[in-house]
Amino acid sequence: MTKTPGKAEPQKPISKAEREARKAFRQVDAEKAMTEHEIAQKAFSKNRERLKAERLEREAAAPPPTKAQPKAKK
């Protein structure tokens, strides 16, 4: 007998041990993902603060911009 497209075979019930193992793996994966996210957020924040400090330092060292003189109308 061949499989007909579009018809799914009924899933076999999984054992309690397999369910527990899947649950444990999902929990570990979720914790790993959250840890990676936190590390990325800390790196982003640190870089943003560094860039902000550099920008403020440049702005403090540069003379204040002068306003452009409007052209006289003829």
Backbone atoms as SQL, in Angstrom:
CREATE TABLE atoms (id INTEGER PRIMARY KEY, chain TEXT, resi INTEGER, resn TEXT, atom TEXT, x REAL, y REAL, z REAL);
INSERT INTO atoms VALUES
  (1, 'A', 1, 'MET', 'N', 0.844, -1.167, 0.000),
  (2, 'A', 1, 'MET', 'CA', 0.000, 0.000, 0.000),
  (3, 'A', 1, 'MET', 'C', 0.895, 1.236, 0.000),
  (4, 'A', 2, 'THR', 'N', 0.571, 2.203, -0.798),
  (5, 'A', 2, 'THR', 'CA', 1.347, 3.440, -0.877),
  (6, 'A', 2, 'THR', 'C', 0.644, 4.535, -0.092),
  (7, 'A', 3, 'LYS', 'N', 1.445, 5.511, 0.288),
  (8, 'A', 3, 'LYS', 'CA', 0.887, 6.646, 1.022),
  (9, 'A', 3, 'LYS', 'C', 0.208, 7.587, 0.053),
  (10, 'A', 4, 'THR', 'N', -0.921, 8.086, 0.440),
  (11, 'A', 4, 'THR', 'CA', -1.605, 9.072, -0.399),
  (12, 'A', 4, 'THR', 'C', -1.273, 10.455, 0.121),
  (13, 'A', 5, 'PRO', 'N', -0.948, 11.368, -0.789),
  (14, 'A', 5, 'PRO', 'CA', -0.608, 12.714, -0.338),
  (15, 'A', 5, 'PRO', 'C', -1.808, 13.395, 0.321),
  (16, 'A', 6, 'GLY', 'N', -1.498, 14.154, 1.358),
  (17, 'A', 6, 'GLY', 'CA', -2.557, 14.894, 2.017),
  (18, 'A', 6, 'GLY', 'C', -3.152, 14.168, 3.204),
  (19, 'A', 7, 'LYS', 'N', -2.929, 12.880, 3.313),
  (20, 'A', 7, 'LYS', 'CA', -3.461, 12.149, 4.453),
  (21, 'A', 7, 'LYS', 'C', -2.321, 11.883, 5.425),
  (22, 'A', 8, 'ALA', 'N', -2.492, 12.338, 6.641),
  (23, 'A', 8, 'ALA', 'CA', -1.471, 12.137, 7.649),
  (24, 'A', 8, 'ALA', 'C', -1.739, 10.828, 8.383),
  (25, 'A', 9, 'GLU', 'N', -0.664, 10.168, 8.706),
  (26, 'A', 9, 'GLU', 'CA', -0.809, 8.942, 9.477),
  (27, 'A', 9, 'GLU', 'C', -1.044, 9.324, 10.931),
  (28, 'A', 10, 'PRO', 'N', -1.805, 8.533, 11.638),
  (29, 'A', 10, 'PRO', 'CA', -2.013, 8.843, 13.049),
  (30, 'A', 10, 'PRO', 'C', -0.686, 8.745, 13.805),
  (31, 'A', 11, 'GLN', 'N', -0.485, 9.673, 14.720),
  (32, 'A', 11, 'GLN', 'CA', 0.763, 9.698, 15.471),
  (33, 'A', 11, 'GLN', 'C', 0.722, 8.622, 16.552),
  (34, 'A', 12, 'LYS', 'N', 1.898, 8.008, 16.753),
  (35, 'A', 12, 'LYS', 'CA', 1.995, 7.025, 17.823),
  (36, 'A', 12, 'LYS', 'C', 2.049, 7.772, 19.141),
  (37, 'A', 13, 'PRO', 'N', 1.376, 7.258, 20.158),
  (38, 'A', 13, 'PRO', 'CA', 1.477, 7.909, 21.464),
  (39, 'A', 13, 'PRO', 'C', 2.893, 7.772, 22.011),
  (40, 'A', 14, 'ILE', 'N', 3.386, 8.846, 22.621),
  (41, 'A', 14, 'ILE', 'CA', 4.739, 8.792, 23.158),
  (42, 'A', 14, 'ILE', 'C', 4.680, 8.360, 24.622),
  (43, 'A', 15, 'SER', 'N', 5.758, 7.759, 25.050),
  (44, 'A', 15, 'SER', 'CA', 5.796, 7.258, 26.420),
  (45, 'A', 15, 'SER', 'C', 6.003, 8.402, 27.399),
  (46, 'A', 16, 'LYS', 'N', 5.732, 8.115, 28.663),
  (47, 'A', 16, 'LYS', 'CA', 5.895, 9.117, 29.704),
  (48, 'A', 16, 'LYS', 'C', 7.359, 9.539, 29.809),
  (49, 'A', 17, 'ALA', 'N', 8.269, 8.596, 29.674),
  (50, 'A', 17, 'ALA', 'CA', 9.696, 8.902, 29.754),
  (51, 'A', 17, 'ALA', 'C', 10.120, 9.831, 28.619),
  (52, 'A', 18, 'GLU', 'N', 9.598, 9.575, 27.423),
  (53, 'A', 18, 'GLU', 'CA', 9.933, 10.425, 26.279),
  (54, 'A', 18, 'GLU', 'C', 9.367, 11.833, 26.461),
  (55, 'A', 19, 'ARG', 'N', 8.152, 11.930, 27.010),
  (56, 'A', 19, 'ARG', 'CA', 7.557, 13.243, 27.288),
  (57, 'A', 19, 'ARG', 'C', 8.403, 14.020, 28.291),
  (58, 'A', 20, 'GLU', 'N', 8.837, 13.343, 29.340),
  (59, 'A', 20, 'GLU', 'CA', 9.677, 13.981, 30.357),
  (60, 'A', 20, 'GLU', 'C', 11.014, 14.432, 29.771),
  (61, 'A', 21, 'ALA', 'N', 11.589, 13.602, 28.892),
  (62, 'A', 21, 'ALA', 'CA', 12.863, 13.953, 28.265),
  (63, 'A', 21, 'ALA', 'C', 12.691, 15.170, 27.374),
  (64, 'A', 22, 'ARG', 'N', 11.629, 15.209, 26.589),
  (65, 'A', 22, 'ARG', 'CA', 11.377, 16.368, 25.722),
  (66, 'A', 22, 'ARG', 'C', 11.184, 17.632, 26.551),
  (67, 'A', 23, 'LYS', 'N', 10.464, 17.499, 27.666),
  (68, 'A', 23, 'LYS', 'CA', 10.222, 18.649, 28.539),
  (69, 'A', 23, 'LYS', 'C', 11.544, 19.171, 29.109),
  (70, 'A', 24, 'ALA', 'N', 12.412, 18.271, 29.521),
  (71, 'A', 24, 'ALA', 'CA', 13.706, 18.669, 30.077),
  (72, 'A', 24, 'ALA', 'C', 14.553, 19.364, 29.017),
  (73, 'A', 25, 'PHE', 'N', 14.573, 18.816, 27.800),
  (74, 'A', 25, 'PHE', 'CA', 15.357, 19.430, 26.719),
  (75, 'A', 25, 'PHE', 'C', 14.814, 20.804, 26.363),
  (76, 'A', 26, 'ARG', 'N', 13.491, 20.954, 26.335),
  (77, 'A', 26, 'ARG', 'CA', 12.896, 22.258, 26.035),
  (78, 'A', 26, 'ARG', 'C', 13.280, 23.280, 27.094),
  (79, 'A', 27, 'GLN', 'N', 13.268, 22.859, 28.358),
  (80, 'A', 27, 'GLN', 'CA', 13.618, 23.767, 29.443),
  (81, 'A', 27, 'GLN', 'C', 15.072, 24.210, 29.340),
  (82, 'A', 28, 'VAL', 'N', 15.970, 23.280, 29.033),
  (83, 'A', 28, 'VAL', 'CA', 17.385, 23.612, 28.882),
  (84, 'A', 28, 'VAL', 'C', 17.584, 24.560, 27.704),
  (85, 'A', 29, 'ASP', 'N', 16.909, 24.278, 26.600),
  (86, 'A', 29, 'ASP', 'CA', 17.020, 25.142, 25.421),
  (87, 'A', 29, 'ASP', 'C', 16.498, 26.549, 25.714),
  (88, 'A', 30, 'ALA', 'N', 15.407, 26.631, 26.462),
  (89, 'A', 30, 'ALA', 'CA', 14.841, 27.943, 26.793),
  (90, 'A', 30, 'ALA', 'C', 15.801, 28.729, 27.686),
  (91, 'A', 31, 'GLU', 'N', 16.399, 28.073, 28.659),
  (92, 'A', 31, 'GLU', 'CA', 17.349, 28.750, 29.538),
  (93, 'A', 31, 'GLU', 'C', 18.571, 29.219, 28.752),
  (94, 'A', 32, 'LYS', 'N', 19.032, 28.397, 27.818),
  (95, 'A', 32, 'LYS', 'CA', 20.192, 28.764, 26.995),
  (96, 'A', 32, 'LYS', 'C', 19.859, 29.982, 26.129),
  (97, 'A', 33, 'ALA', 'N', 18.676, 29.980, 25.545),
  (98, 'A', 33, 'ALA', 'CA', 18.263, 31.101, 24.700),
  (99, 'A', 33, 'ALA', 'C', 18.157, 32.386, 25.517),
  (100, 'A', 34, 'MET', 'N', 17.608, 32.306, 26.722),
  (101, 'A', 34, 'MET', 'CA', 17.494, 33.498, 27.564),
  (102, 'A', 34, 'MET', 'C', 18.873, 34.010, 27.969),
  (103, 'A', 35, 'THR', 'N', 19.798, 33.111, 28.270),
  (104, 'A', 35, 'THR', 'CA', 21.156, 33.512, 28.635),
  (105, 'A', 35, 'THR', 'C', 21.830, 34.216, 27.461),
  (106, 'A', 36, 'GLU', 'N', 21.690, 33.652, 26.271),
  (107, 'A', 36, 'GLU', 'CA', 22.286, 34.275, 25.080),
  (108, 'A', 36, 'GLU', 'C', 21.679, 35.649, 24.837),
  (109, 'A', 37, 'HIS', 'N', 20.379, 35.769, 25.045),
  (110, 'A', 37, 'HIS', 'CA', 19.700, 37.048, 24.846),
  (111, 'A', 37, 'HIS', 'C', 20.221, 38.082, 25.844),
  (112, 'A', 38, 'GLU', 'N', 20.360, 37.685, 27.099),
  (113, 'A', 38, 'GLU', 'CA', 20.857, 38.611, 28.113),
  (114, 'A', 38, 'GLU', 'C', 22.279, 39.068, 27.799),
  (115, 'A', 39, 'ILE', 'N', 23.125, 38.154, 27.343),
  (116, 'A', 39, 'ILE', 'CA', 24.503, 38.504, 26.985),
  (117, 'A', 39, 'ILE', 'C', 24.503, 39.511, 25.834),
  (118, 'A', 40, 'ALA', 'N', 23.664, 39.261, 24.836),
  (119, 'A', 40, 'ALA', 'CA', 23.583, 40.170, 23.689),
  (120, 'A', 40, 'ALA', 'C', 23.076, 41.543, 24.124),
  (121, 'A', 41, 'GLN', 'N', 22.089, 41.583, 25.017),
  (122, 'A', 41, 'GLN', 'CA', 21.555, 42.855, 25.490),
  (123, 'A', 41, 'GLN', 'C', 22.609, 43.640, 26.262),
  (124, 'A', 42, 'LYS', 'N', 23.386, 42.964, 27.109),
  (125, 'A', 42, 'LYS', 'CA', 24.429, 43.641, 27.874),
  (126, 'A', 42, 'LYS', 'C', 25.502, 44.199, 26.937),
  (127, 'A', 43, 'ALA', 'N', 25.884, 43.428, 25.921),
  (128, 'A', 43, 'ALA', 'CA', 26.891, 43.895, 24.969),
  (129, 'A', 43, 'ALA', 'C', 26.370, 45.104, 24.201),
  (130, 'A', 44, 'PHE', 'N', 25.109, 45.062, 23.790),
  (131, 'A', 44, 'PHE', 'CA', 24.507, 46.173, 23.061),
  (132, 'A', 44, 'PHE', 'C', 24.485, 47.432, 23.930),
  (133, 'A', 45, 'SER', 'N', 24.068, 47.279, 25.173),
  (134, 'A', 45, 'SER', 'CA', 23.985, 48.416, 26.085),
  (135, 'A', 45, 'SER', 'C', 25.364, 49.017, 26.346),
  (136, 'A', 46, 'LYS', 'N', 26.344, 48.161, 26.545),
  (137, 'A', 46, 'LYS', 'CA', 27.710, 48.630, 26.802),
  (138, 'A', 46, 'LYS', 'C', 28.244, 49.406, 25.596),
  (139, 'A', 47, 'ASN', 'N', 28.008, 48.888, 24.400),
  (140, 'A', 47, 'ASN', 'CA', 28.468, 49.550, 23.174),
  (141, 'A', 47, 'ASN', 'C', 27.749, 50.887, 22.978),
  (142, 'A', 48, 'ARG', 'N', 26.446, 50.916, 23.250),
  (143, 'A', 48, 'ARG', 'CA', 25.678, 52.151, 23.101),
  (144, 'A', 48, 'ARG', 'C', 26.204, 53.219, 24.054),
  (145, 'A', 49, 'GLU', 'N', 26.479, 52.832, 25.296),
  (146, 'A', 49, 'GLU', 'CA', 27.004, 53.795, 26.269),
  (147, 'A', 49, 'GLU', 'C', 28.388, 54.304, 25.852),
  (148, 'A', 50, 'ARG', 'N', 29.219, 53.426, 25.318),
  (149, 'A', 50, 'ARG', 'CA', 30.550, 53.831, 24.854),
  (150, 'A', 50, 'ARG', 'C', 30.441, 54.838, 23.719),
  (151, 'A', 51, 'LEU', 'N', 29.572, 54.541, 22.751),
  (152, 'A', 51, 'LEU', 'CA', 29.393, 55.444, 21.616),
  (153, 'A', 51, 'LEU', 'C', 28.814, 56.793, 22.061),
  (154, 'A', 52, 'LYS', 'N', 27.896, 56.759, 23.023),
  (155, 'A', 52, 'LYS', 'CA', 27.312, 57.991, 23.522),
  (156, 'A', 52, 'LYS', 'C', 28.384, 58.848, 24.189),
  (157, 'A', 53, 'ALA', 'N', 29.235, 58.216, 24.991),
  (158, 'A', 53, 'ALA', 'CA', 30.316, 58.951, 25.660),
  (159, 'A', 53, 'ALA', 'C', 31.263, 59.554, 24.632),
  (160, 'A', 54, 'GLU', 'N', 31.597, 58.811, 23.584),
  (161, 'A', 54, 'GLU', 'CA', 32.470, 59.341, 22.525),
  (162, 'A', 54, 'GLU', 'C', 31.821, 60.528, 21.822),
  (163, 'A', 55, 'ARG', 'N', 30.536, 60.430, 21.543),
  (164, 'A', 55, 'ARG', 'CA', 29.829, 61.521, 20.864),
  (165, 'A', 55, 'ARG', 'C', 29.802, 62.766, 21.739),
  (166, 'A', 56, 'LEU', 'N', 29.498, 62.601, 23.017),
  (167, 'A', 56, 'LEU', 'CA', 29.461, 63.752, 23.919),
  (168, 'A', 56, 'LEU', 'C', 30.834, 64.396, 24.055),
  (169, 'A', 57, 'GLU', 'N', 31.872, 63.561, 24.053),
  (170, 'A', 57, 'GLU', 'CA', 33.239, 64.082, 24.128),
  (171, 'A', 57, 'GLU', 'C', 33.573, 64.894, 22.875),
  (172, 'A', 58, 'ARG', 'N', 33.198, 64.385, 21.700),
  (173, 'A', 58, 'ARG', 'CA', 33.441, 65.113, 20.443),
  (174, 'A', 58, 'ARG', 'C', 32.676, 66.426, 20.434),
  (175, 'A', 59, 'GLU', 'N', 31.423, 66.393, 20.871),
  (176, 'A', 59, 'GLU', 'CA', 30.610, 67.601, 20.876),
  (177, 'A', 59, 'GLU', 'C', 31.166, 68.642, 21.842),
  (178, 'A', 60, 'ALA', 'N', 31.712, 68.205, 22.962),
  (179, 'A', 60, 'ALA', 'CA', 32.285, 69.131, 23.941),
  (180, 'A', 60, 'ALA', 'C', 33.571, 69.753, 23.411),
  (181, 'A', 61, 'ALA', 'N', 34.338, 69.005, 22.641),
  (182, 'A', 61, 'ALA', 'CA', 35.613, 69.496, 22.120),
  (183, 'A', 61, 'ALA', 'C', 35.413, 70.418, 20.916),
  (184, 'A', 62, 'ALA', 'N', 34.373, 70.221, 20.157),
  (185, 'A', 62, 'ALA', 'CA', 34.139, 71.022, 18.952),
  (186, 'A', 62, 'ALA', 'C', 33.497, 72.353, 19.339),
  (187, 'A', 63, 'PRO', 'N', 33.809, 73.403, 18.581),
  (188, 'A', 63, 'PRO', 'CA', 33.154, 74.682, 18.865),
  (189, 'A', 63, 'PRO', 'C', 31.666, 74.573, 18.556),
  (190, 'A', 64, 'PRO', 'N', 30.844, 75.347, 19.256),
  (191, 'A', 64, 'PRO', 'CA', 29.399, 75.264, 18.999),
  (192, 'A', 64, 'PRO', 'C', 29.095, 75.732, 17.575),
  (193, 'A', 65, 'PRO', 'N', 28.165, 75.102, 16.943),
  (194, 'A', 65, 'PRO', 'CA', 27.836, 75.511, 15.565),
  (195, 'A', 65, 'PRO', 'C', 27.199, 76.903, 15.552),
  (196, 'A', 66, 'THR', 'N', 27.563, 77.664, 14.541),
  (197, 'A', 66, 'THR', 'CA', 26.994, 79.008, 14.415),
  (198, 'A', 66, 'THR', 'C', 25.779, 78.931, 13.528),
  (199, 'A', 67, 'LYS', 'N', 24.838, 79.842, 13.788),
  (200, 'A', 67, 'LYS', 'CA', 23.634, 79.858, 12.966),
  (201, 'A', 67, 'LYS', 'C', 23.972, 80.452, 11.611),
  (202, 'A', 68, 'ALA', 'N', 23.404, 79.903, 10.593),
  (203, 'A', 68, 'ALA', 'CA', 23.634, 80.405, 9.237),
  (204, 'A', 68, 'ALA', 'C', 22.942, 81.753, 9.075),
  (205, 'A', 69, 'GLN', 'N', 23.641, 82.694, 8.454),
  (206, 'A', 69, 'GLN', 'CA', 23.068, 84.018, 8.228),
  (207, 'A', 69, 'GLN', 'C', 22.085, 83.922, 7.069),
  (208, 'A', 70, 'PRO', 'N', 20.880, 84.422, 7.257),
  (209, 'A', 70, 'PRO', 'CA', 19.923, 84.383, 6.135),
  (210, 'A', 70, 'PRO', 'C', 20.368, 85.334, 5.034),
  (211, 'A', 71, 'LYS', 'N', 20.159, 84.917, 3.818),
  (212, 'A', 71, 'LYS', 'CA', 20.546, 85.743, 2.675),
  (213, 'A', 71, 'LYS', 'C', 19.609, 86.954, 2.582),
  (214, 'A', 72, 'ALA', 'N', 20.192, 88.085, 2.245),
  (215, 'A', 72, 'ALA', 'CA', 19.390, 89.301, 2.097),
  (216, 'A', 72, 'ALA', 'C', 18.589, 89.231, 0.807),
  (217, 'A', 73, 'LYS', 'N', 17.349, 89.640, 0.902),
  (218, 'A', 73, 'LYS', 'CA', 16.494, 89.647, -0.291),
  (219, 'A', 73, 'LYS', 'C', 16.775, 90.887, -1.110),
  (220, 'A', 74, 'LYS', 'N', 16.714, 90.748, -2.382),
  (221, 'A', 74, 'LYS', 'CA', 16.963, 91.884, -3.288),
  (222, 'A', 74, 'LYS', 'C', 15.714, 92.626, -3.604);
